[in-house]
mmCIF file of C-alpha atoms and ligand atoms in Angstrom:
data_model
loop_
_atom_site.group_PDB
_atom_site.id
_atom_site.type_symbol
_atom_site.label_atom_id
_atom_site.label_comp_id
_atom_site.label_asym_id
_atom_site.label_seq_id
_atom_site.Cartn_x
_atom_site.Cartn_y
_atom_site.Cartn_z
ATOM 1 C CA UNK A 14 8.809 -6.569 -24.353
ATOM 2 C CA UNK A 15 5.725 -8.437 -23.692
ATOM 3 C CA UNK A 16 3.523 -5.412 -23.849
ATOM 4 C CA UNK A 17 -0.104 -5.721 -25.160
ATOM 5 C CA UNK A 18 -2.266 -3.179 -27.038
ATOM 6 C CA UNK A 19 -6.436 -3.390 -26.459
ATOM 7 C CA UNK A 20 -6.491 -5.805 -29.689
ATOM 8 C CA UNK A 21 -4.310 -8.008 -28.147
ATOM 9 C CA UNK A 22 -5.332 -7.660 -24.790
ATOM 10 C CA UNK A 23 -9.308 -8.403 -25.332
ATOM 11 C CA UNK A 24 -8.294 -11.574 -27.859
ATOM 12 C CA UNK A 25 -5.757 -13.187 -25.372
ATOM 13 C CA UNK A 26 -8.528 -12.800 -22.772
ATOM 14 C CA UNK A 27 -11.225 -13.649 -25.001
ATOM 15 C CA UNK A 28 -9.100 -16.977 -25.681
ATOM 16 C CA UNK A 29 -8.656 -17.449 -21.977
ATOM 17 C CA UNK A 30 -12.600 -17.193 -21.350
ATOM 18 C CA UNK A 31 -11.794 -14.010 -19.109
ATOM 19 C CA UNK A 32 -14.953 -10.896 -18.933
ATOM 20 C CA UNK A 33 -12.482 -8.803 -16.592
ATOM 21 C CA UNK A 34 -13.414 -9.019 -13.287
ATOM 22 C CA UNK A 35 -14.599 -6.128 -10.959
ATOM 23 C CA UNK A 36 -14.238 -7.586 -8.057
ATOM 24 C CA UNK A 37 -10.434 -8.376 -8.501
ATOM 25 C CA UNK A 38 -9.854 -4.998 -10.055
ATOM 26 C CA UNK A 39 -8.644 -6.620 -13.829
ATOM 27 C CA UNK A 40 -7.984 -3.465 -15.565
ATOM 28 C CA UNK A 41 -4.794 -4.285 -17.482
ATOM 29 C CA UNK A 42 -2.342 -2.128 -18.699
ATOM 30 C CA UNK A 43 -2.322 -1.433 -22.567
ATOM 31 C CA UNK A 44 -0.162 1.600 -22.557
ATOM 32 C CA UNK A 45 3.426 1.052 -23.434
ATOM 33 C CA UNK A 46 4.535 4.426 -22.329
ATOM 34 C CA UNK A 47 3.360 3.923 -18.817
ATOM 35 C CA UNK A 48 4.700 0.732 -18.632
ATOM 36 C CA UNK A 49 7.849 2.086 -19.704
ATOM 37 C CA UNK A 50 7.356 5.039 -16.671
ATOM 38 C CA UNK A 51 7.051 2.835 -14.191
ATOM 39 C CA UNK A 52 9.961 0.948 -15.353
ATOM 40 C CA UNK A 53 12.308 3.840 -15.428
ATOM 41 C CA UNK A 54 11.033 5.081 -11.930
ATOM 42 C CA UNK A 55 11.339 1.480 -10.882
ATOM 43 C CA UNK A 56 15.534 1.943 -11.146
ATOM 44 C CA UNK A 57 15.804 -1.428 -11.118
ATOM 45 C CA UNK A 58 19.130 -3.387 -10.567
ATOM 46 C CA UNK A 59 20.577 -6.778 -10.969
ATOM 47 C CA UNK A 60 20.448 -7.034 -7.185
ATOM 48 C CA UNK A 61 16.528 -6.468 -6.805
ATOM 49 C CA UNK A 62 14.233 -9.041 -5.607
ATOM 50 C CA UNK A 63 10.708 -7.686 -7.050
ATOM 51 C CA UNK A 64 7.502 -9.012 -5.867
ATOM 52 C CA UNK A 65 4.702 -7.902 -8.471
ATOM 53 C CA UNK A 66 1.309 -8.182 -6.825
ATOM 54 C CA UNK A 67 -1.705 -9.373 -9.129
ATOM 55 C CA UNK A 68 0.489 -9.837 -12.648
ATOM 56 C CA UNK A 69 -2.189 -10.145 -15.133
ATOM 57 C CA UNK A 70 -1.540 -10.630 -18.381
ATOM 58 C CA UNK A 71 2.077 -9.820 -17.831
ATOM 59 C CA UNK A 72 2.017 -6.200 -18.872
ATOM 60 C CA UNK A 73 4.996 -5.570 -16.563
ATOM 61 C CA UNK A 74 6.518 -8.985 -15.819
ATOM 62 C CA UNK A 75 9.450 -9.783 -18.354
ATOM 63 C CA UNK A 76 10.320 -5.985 -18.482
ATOM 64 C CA UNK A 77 11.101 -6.392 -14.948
ATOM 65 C CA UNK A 78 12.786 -9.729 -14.967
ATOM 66 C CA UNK A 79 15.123 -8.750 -18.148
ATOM 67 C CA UNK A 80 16.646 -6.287 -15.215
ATOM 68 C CA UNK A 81 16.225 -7.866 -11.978
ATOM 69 C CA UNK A 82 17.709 -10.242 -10.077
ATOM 70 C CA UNK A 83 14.297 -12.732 -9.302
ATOM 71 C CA UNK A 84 10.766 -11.500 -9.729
ATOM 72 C CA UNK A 85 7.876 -13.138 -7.483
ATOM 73 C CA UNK A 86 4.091 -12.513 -9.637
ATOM 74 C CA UNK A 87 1.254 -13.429 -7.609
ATOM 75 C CA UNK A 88 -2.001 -13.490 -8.931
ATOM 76 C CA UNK A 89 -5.117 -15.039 -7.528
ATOM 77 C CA UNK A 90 -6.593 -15.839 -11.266
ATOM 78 C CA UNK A 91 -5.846 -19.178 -11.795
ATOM 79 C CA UNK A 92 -6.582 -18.823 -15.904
ATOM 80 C CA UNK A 93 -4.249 -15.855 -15.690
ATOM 81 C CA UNK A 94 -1.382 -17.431 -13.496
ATOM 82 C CA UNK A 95 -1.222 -19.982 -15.751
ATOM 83 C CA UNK A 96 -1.358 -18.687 -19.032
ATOM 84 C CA UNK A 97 1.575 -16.474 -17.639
ATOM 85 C CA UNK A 98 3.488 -19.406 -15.880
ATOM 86 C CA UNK A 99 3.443 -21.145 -19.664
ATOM 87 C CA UNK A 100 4.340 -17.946 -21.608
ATOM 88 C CA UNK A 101 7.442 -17.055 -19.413
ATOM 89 C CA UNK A 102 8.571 -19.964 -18.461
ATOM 90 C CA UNK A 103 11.922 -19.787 -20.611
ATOM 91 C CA UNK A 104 12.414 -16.899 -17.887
ATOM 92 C CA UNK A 105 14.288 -18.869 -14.960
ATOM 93 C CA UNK A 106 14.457 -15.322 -12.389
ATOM 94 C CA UNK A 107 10.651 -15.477 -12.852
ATOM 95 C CA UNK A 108 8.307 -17.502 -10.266
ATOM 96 C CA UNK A 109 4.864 -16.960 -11.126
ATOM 97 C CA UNK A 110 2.782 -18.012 -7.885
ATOM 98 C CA UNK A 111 -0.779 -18.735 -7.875
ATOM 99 C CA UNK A 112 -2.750 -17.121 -4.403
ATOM 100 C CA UNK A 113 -4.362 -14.198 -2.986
ATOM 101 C CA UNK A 114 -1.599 -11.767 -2.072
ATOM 102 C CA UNK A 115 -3.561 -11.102 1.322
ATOM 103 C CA UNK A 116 -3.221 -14.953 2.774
ATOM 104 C CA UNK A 117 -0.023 -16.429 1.461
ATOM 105 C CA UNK A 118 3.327 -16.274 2.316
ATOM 106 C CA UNK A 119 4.880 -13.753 1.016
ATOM 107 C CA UNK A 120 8.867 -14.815 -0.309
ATOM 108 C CA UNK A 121 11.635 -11.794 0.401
ATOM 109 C CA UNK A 122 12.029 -9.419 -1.333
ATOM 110 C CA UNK A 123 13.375 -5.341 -1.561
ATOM 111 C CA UNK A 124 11.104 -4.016 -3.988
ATOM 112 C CA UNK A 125 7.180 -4.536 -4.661
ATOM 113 C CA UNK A 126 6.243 -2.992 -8.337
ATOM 114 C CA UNK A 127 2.317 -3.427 -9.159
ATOM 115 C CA UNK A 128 -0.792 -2.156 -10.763
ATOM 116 C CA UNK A 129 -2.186 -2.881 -7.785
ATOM 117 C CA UNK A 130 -5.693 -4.655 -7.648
ATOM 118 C CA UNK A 131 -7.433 -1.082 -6.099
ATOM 119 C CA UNK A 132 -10.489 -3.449 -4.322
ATOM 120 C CA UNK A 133 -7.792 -4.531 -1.962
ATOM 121 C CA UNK A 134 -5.397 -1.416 -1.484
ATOM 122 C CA UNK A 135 -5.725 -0.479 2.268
ATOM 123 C CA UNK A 136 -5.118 -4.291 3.969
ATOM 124 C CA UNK A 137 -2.851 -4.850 0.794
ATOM 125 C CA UNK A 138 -0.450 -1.528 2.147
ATOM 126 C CA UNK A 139 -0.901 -2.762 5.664
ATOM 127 C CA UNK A 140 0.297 -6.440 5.314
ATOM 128 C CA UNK A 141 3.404 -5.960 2.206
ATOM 129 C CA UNK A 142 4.634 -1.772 3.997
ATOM 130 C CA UNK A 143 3.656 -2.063 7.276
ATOM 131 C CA UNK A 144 6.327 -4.213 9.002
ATOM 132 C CA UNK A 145 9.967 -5.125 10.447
ATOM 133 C CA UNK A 146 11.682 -5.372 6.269
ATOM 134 C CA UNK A 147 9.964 -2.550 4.161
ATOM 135 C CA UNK A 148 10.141 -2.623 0.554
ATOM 136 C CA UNK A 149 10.118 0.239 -2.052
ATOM 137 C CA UNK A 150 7.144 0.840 -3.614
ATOM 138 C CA UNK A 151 6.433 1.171 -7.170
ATOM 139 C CA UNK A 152 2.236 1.062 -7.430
ATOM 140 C CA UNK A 153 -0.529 2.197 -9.488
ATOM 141 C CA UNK A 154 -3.305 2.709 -6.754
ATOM 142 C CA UNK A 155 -6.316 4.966 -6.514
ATOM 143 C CA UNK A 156 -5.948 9.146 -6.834
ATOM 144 C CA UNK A 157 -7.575 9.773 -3.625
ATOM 145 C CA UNK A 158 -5.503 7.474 -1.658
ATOM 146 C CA UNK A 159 -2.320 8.437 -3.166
ATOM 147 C CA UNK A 160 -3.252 12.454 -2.301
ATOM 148 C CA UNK A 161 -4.194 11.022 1.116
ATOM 149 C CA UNK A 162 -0.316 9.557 1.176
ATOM 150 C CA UNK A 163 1.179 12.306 -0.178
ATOM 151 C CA UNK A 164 0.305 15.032 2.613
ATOM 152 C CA UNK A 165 -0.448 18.509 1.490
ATOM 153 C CA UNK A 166 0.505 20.041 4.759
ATOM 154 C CA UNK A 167 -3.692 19.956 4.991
ATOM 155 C CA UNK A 168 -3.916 18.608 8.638
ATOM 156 C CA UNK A 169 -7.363 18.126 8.608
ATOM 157 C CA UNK A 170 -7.185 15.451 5.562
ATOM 158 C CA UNK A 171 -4.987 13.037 7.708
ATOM 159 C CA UNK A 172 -6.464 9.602 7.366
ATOM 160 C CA UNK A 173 -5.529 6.094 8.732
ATOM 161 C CA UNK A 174 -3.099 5.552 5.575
ATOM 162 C CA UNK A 175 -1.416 8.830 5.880
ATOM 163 C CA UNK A 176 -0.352 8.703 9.039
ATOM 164 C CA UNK A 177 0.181 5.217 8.331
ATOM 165 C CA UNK A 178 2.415 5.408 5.197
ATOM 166 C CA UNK A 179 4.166 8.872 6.341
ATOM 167 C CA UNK A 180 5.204 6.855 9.679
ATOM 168 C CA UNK A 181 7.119 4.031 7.923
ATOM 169 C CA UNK A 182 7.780 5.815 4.002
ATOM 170 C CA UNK A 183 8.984 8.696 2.594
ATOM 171 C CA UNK A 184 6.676 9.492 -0.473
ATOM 172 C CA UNK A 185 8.661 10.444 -3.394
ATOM 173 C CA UNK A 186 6.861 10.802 -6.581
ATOM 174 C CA UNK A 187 3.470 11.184 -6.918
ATOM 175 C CA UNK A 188 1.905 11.274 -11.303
ATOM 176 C CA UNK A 189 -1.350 11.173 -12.898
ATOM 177 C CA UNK A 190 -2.451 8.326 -15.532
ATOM 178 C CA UNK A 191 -5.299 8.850 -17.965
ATOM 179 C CA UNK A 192 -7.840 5.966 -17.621
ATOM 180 C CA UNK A 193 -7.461 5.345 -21.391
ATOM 181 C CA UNK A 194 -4.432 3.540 -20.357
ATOM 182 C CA UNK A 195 -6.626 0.135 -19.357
ATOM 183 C CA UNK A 196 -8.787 -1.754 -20.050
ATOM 184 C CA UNK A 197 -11.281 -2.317 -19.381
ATOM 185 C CA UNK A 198 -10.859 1.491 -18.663
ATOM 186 C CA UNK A 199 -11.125 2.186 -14.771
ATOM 187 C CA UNK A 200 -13.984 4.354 -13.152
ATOM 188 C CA UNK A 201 -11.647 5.361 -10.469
ATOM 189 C CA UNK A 202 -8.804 7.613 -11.268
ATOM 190 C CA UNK A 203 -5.558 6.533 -10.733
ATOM 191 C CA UNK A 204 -2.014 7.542 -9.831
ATOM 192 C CA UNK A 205 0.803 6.141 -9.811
ATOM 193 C CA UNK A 206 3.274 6.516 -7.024
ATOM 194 C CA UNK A 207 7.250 5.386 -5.394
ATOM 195 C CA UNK A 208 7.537 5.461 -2.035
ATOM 196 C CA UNK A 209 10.342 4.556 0.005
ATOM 197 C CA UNK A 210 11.408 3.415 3.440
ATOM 198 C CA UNK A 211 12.101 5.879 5.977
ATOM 199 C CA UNK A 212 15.760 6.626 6.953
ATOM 200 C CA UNK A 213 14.893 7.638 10.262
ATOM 201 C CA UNK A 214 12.395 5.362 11.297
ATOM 202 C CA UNK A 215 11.101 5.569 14.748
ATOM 203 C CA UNK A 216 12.706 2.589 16.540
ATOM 204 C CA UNK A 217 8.994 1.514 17.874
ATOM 205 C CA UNK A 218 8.231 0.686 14.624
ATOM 206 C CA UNK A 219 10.650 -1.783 14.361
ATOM 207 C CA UNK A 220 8.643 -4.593 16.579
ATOM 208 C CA UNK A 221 5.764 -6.480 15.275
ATOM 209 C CA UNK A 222 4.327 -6.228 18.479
ATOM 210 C CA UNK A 223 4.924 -2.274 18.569
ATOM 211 C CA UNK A 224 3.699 -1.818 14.891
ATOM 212 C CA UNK A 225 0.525 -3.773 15.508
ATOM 213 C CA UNK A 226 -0.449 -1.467 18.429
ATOM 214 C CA UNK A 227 0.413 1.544 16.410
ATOM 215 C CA UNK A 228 -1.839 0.884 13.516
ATOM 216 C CA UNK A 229 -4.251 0.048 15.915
ATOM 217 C CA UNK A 230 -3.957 3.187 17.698
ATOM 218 C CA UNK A 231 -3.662 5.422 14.502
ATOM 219 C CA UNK A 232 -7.198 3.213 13.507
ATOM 220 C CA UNK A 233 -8.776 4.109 16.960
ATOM 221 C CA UNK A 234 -7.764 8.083 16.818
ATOM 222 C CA UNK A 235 -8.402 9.059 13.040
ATOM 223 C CA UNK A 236 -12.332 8.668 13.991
ATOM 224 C CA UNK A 237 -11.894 11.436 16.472
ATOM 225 C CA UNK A 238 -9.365 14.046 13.813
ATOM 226 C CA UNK A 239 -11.725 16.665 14.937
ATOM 227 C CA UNK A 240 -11.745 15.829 18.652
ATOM 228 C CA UNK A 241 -9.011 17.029 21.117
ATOM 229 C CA UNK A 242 -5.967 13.966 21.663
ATOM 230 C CA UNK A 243 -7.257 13.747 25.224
ATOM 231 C CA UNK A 244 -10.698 12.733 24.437
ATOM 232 C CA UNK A 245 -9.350 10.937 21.511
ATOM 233 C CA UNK A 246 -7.083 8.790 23.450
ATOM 234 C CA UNK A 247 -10.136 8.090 25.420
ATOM 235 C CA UNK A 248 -12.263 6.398 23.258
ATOM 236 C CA UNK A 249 -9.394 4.584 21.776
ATOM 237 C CA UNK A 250 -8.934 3.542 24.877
ATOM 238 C CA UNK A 251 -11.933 2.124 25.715
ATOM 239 C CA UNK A 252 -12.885 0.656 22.246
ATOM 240 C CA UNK A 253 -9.467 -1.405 22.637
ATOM 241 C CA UNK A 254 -9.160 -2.339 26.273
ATOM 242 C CA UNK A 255 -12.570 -1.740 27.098
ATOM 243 C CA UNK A 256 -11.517 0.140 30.531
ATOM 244 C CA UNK A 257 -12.687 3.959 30.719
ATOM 245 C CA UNK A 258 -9.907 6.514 31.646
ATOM 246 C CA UNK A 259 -10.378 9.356 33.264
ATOM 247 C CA UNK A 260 -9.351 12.417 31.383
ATOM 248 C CA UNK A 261 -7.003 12.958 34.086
ATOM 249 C CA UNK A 262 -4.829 9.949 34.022
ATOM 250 C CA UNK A 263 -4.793 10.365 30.229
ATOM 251 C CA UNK A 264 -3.312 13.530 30.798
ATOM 252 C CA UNK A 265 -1.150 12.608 33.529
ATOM 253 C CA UNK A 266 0.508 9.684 30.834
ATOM 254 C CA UNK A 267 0.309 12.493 28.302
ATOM 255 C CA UNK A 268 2.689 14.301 30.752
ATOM 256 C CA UNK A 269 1.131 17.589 31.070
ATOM 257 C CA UNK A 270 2.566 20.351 28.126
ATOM 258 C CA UNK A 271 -1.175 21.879 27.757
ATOM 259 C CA UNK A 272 -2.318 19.336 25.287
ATOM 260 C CA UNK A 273 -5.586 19.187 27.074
ATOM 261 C CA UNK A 274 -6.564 21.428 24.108
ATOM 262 C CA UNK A 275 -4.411 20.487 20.865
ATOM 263 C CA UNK A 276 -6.536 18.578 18.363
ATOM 264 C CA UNK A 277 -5.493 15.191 17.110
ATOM 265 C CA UNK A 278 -5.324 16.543 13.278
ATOM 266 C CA UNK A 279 -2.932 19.413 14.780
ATOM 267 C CA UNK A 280 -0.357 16.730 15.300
ATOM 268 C CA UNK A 281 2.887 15.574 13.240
ATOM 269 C CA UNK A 282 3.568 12.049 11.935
ATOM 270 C CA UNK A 283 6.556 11.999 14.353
ATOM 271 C CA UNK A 284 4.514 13.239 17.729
ATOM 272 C CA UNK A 285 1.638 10.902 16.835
ATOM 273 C CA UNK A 286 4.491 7.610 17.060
ATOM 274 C CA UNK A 287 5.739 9.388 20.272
ATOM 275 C CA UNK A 288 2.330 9.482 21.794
ATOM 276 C CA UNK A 289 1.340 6.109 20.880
ATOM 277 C CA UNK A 290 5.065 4.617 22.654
ATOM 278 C CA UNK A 291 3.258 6.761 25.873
ATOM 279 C CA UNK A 292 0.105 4.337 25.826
ATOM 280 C CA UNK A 293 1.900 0.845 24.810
ATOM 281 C CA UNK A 294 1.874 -1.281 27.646
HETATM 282 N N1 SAM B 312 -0.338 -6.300 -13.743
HETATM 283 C C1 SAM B 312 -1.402 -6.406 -14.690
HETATM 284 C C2 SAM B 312 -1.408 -5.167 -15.568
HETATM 285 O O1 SAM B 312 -0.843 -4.145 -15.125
HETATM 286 O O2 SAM B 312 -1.962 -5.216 -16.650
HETATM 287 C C3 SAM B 312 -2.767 -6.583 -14.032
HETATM 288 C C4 SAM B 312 -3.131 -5.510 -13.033
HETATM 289 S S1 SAM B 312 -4.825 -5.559 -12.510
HETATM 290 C C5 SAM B 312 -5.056 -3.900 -11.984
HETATM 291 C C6 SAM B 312 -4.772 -6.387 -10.933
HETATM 292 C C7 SAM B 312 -4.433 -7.868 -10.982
HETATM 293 O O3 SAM B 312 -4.429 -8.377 -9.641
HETATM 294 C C8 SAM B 312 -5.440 -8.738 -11.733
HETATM 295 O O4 SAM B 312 -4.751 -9.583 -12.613
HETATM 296 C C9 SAM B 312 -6.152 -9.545 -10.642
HETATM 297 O O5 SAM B 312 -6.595 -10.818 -11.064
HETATM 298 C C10 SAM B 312 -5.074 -9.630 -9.573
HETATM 299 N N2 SAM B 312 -5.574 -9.778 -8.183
HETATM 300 C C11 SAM B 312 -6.734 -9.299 -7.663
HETATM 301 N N3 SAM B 312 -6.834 -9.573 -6.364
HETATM 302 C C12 SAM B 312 -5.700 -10.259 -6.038
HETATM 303 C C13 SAM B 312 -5.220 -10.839 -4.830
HETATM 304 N N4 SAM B 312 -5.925 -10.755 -3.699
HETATM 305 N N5 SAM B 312 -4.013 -11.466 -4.854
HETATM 306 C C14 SAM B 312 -3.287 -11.556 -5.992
HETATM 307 N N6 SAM B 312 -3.703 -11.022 -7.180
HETATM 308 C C15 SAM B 312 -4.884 -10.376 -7.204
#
């Protein structure tokens, strides 16, 4: 186990000339018994292909690859990609690649396990969930994002990202983590959550084309939550194509069933997909 407590952690980075970085959310992990959570929840098998976004010191790393079949690390810190390219490198299932997560290629893979880098989360979800081959998800990320993810039945606190994530993922497990268990210690609070592809995903979302113009639409409508789906679709509508509907041919594509009325937070993941298919064209 190459786990680290705050001694260790603050002289290896004190050797490496690192003052943790805001900006790239460095808050490591220096608690063994979360790092030993999030490997149990990770149920990790000799098939797995893990990508671990932003890998730090390596807090998570070789407890992964002593299980897995191949683990991809990315990390954008050059001084911390190497040091951890050098220090694993009797690992041969471990490729340690230096980038930012949001512009490179990212290599194949079924499962993505991270203490994510919370600056980045929303375009971070979109690019590595929110396409044709969906990975399971194994991430530390913000509290108020993962309560946005996991829906409450609360309507009215639909965002972007939980329509989003509820279109492609089923959420599964949802657990506080005390902010004692980083450093430097967080002053966000943080959950960590798994979250898995959808069984029955809609069939539009199985396009790039189709997926693009859903999270575009979902982006367009969440604005308007409070507004009724008619005048929703409207602005939408014009923000995106710039033409002005009139509330009668939105209702006319809408097909009728009174929803001249029905607010856009009074509707279900699965109607919101189904009205979106009605304006892709
Ligand atoms: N996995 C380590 C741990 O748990 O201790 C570090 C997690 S820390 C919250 C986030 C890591 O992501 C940092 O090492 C940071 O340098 C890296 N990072 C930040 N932005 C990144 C990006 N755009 N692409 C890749 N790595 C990034």
């Amino acid at each position: 186990m190459s786990f680290m407590n705050t001694k260790e952690t603050k002289l290896i980075l004190n050797k490496l000339e690192i003052n943790p970085n805001k900006k790239f959310g460095q808050n490591f992990l220096i608690d063994k018994n979360i790092v030993k959570k999030i490997i149990s929840v990770s149920e990790i098998t000799q098939n797995d292909v893990i990508l671990e976004i932003g890998t730090g010191l390596g807090a998570l790393t070789e407890d992964i690859a002593n299980l897995a079949k191949k683990v991809y690390g990315i990390e954008i810190d050059h001084r911390l990609s190497s040091y951890l390219k050098d220090k694993l490198s009797i690992y041969n299932n471990i490729e340690i690649i230096h980038g930012d997560v949001l512009e490179i290629e990212i290599p194949e893979h079924n499962k993505v396990i991270s203490n994510i880098p919370y600056t980045i989360t929303g375009p971070l979800i979109d690019k590595i969930f929110f396409n044709t081959s969906i990975p399971v998800g194994i991430l530390i990320i913000e509290k108020s994002i993962a309560n946005r993810m996991f829906l409450s039945g609360k309507y009215k606190d639909y965002s972007r990202i939980s329509i989003g994530i509820n279109a492609f993922m089923k959420t599964v497990l949802k657990s506080e983590i005390s902010n004692n268990s980083f450093y430097p210690i967080p002053k966000i609070a943080l959950s960590l959550i798994k979250i898995v592809p959808r069984e029955n995903l809609n069939p539009f979302l199985s396009d790039d084309d189709s997926i693009k113009f859903f999270l575009k639409f979902i982006a367009g409508i969440m604005p308007y939550k409070n507004k009724n789906i008619v005048n929703a679709i409207g602005f939408f509508l014009k923000n995106h194509n710039n033409i002005q509907y009139s509330r009668e041919k939105i209702l006319k594509i809408l097909g009728g069933n009174n929803l001249e009325n029905k607010k856009v937070f009074n509707f279900n993941i699965d109607e919101f997909i189904e009205i979106c298919k009605l304006f892709y064209f």
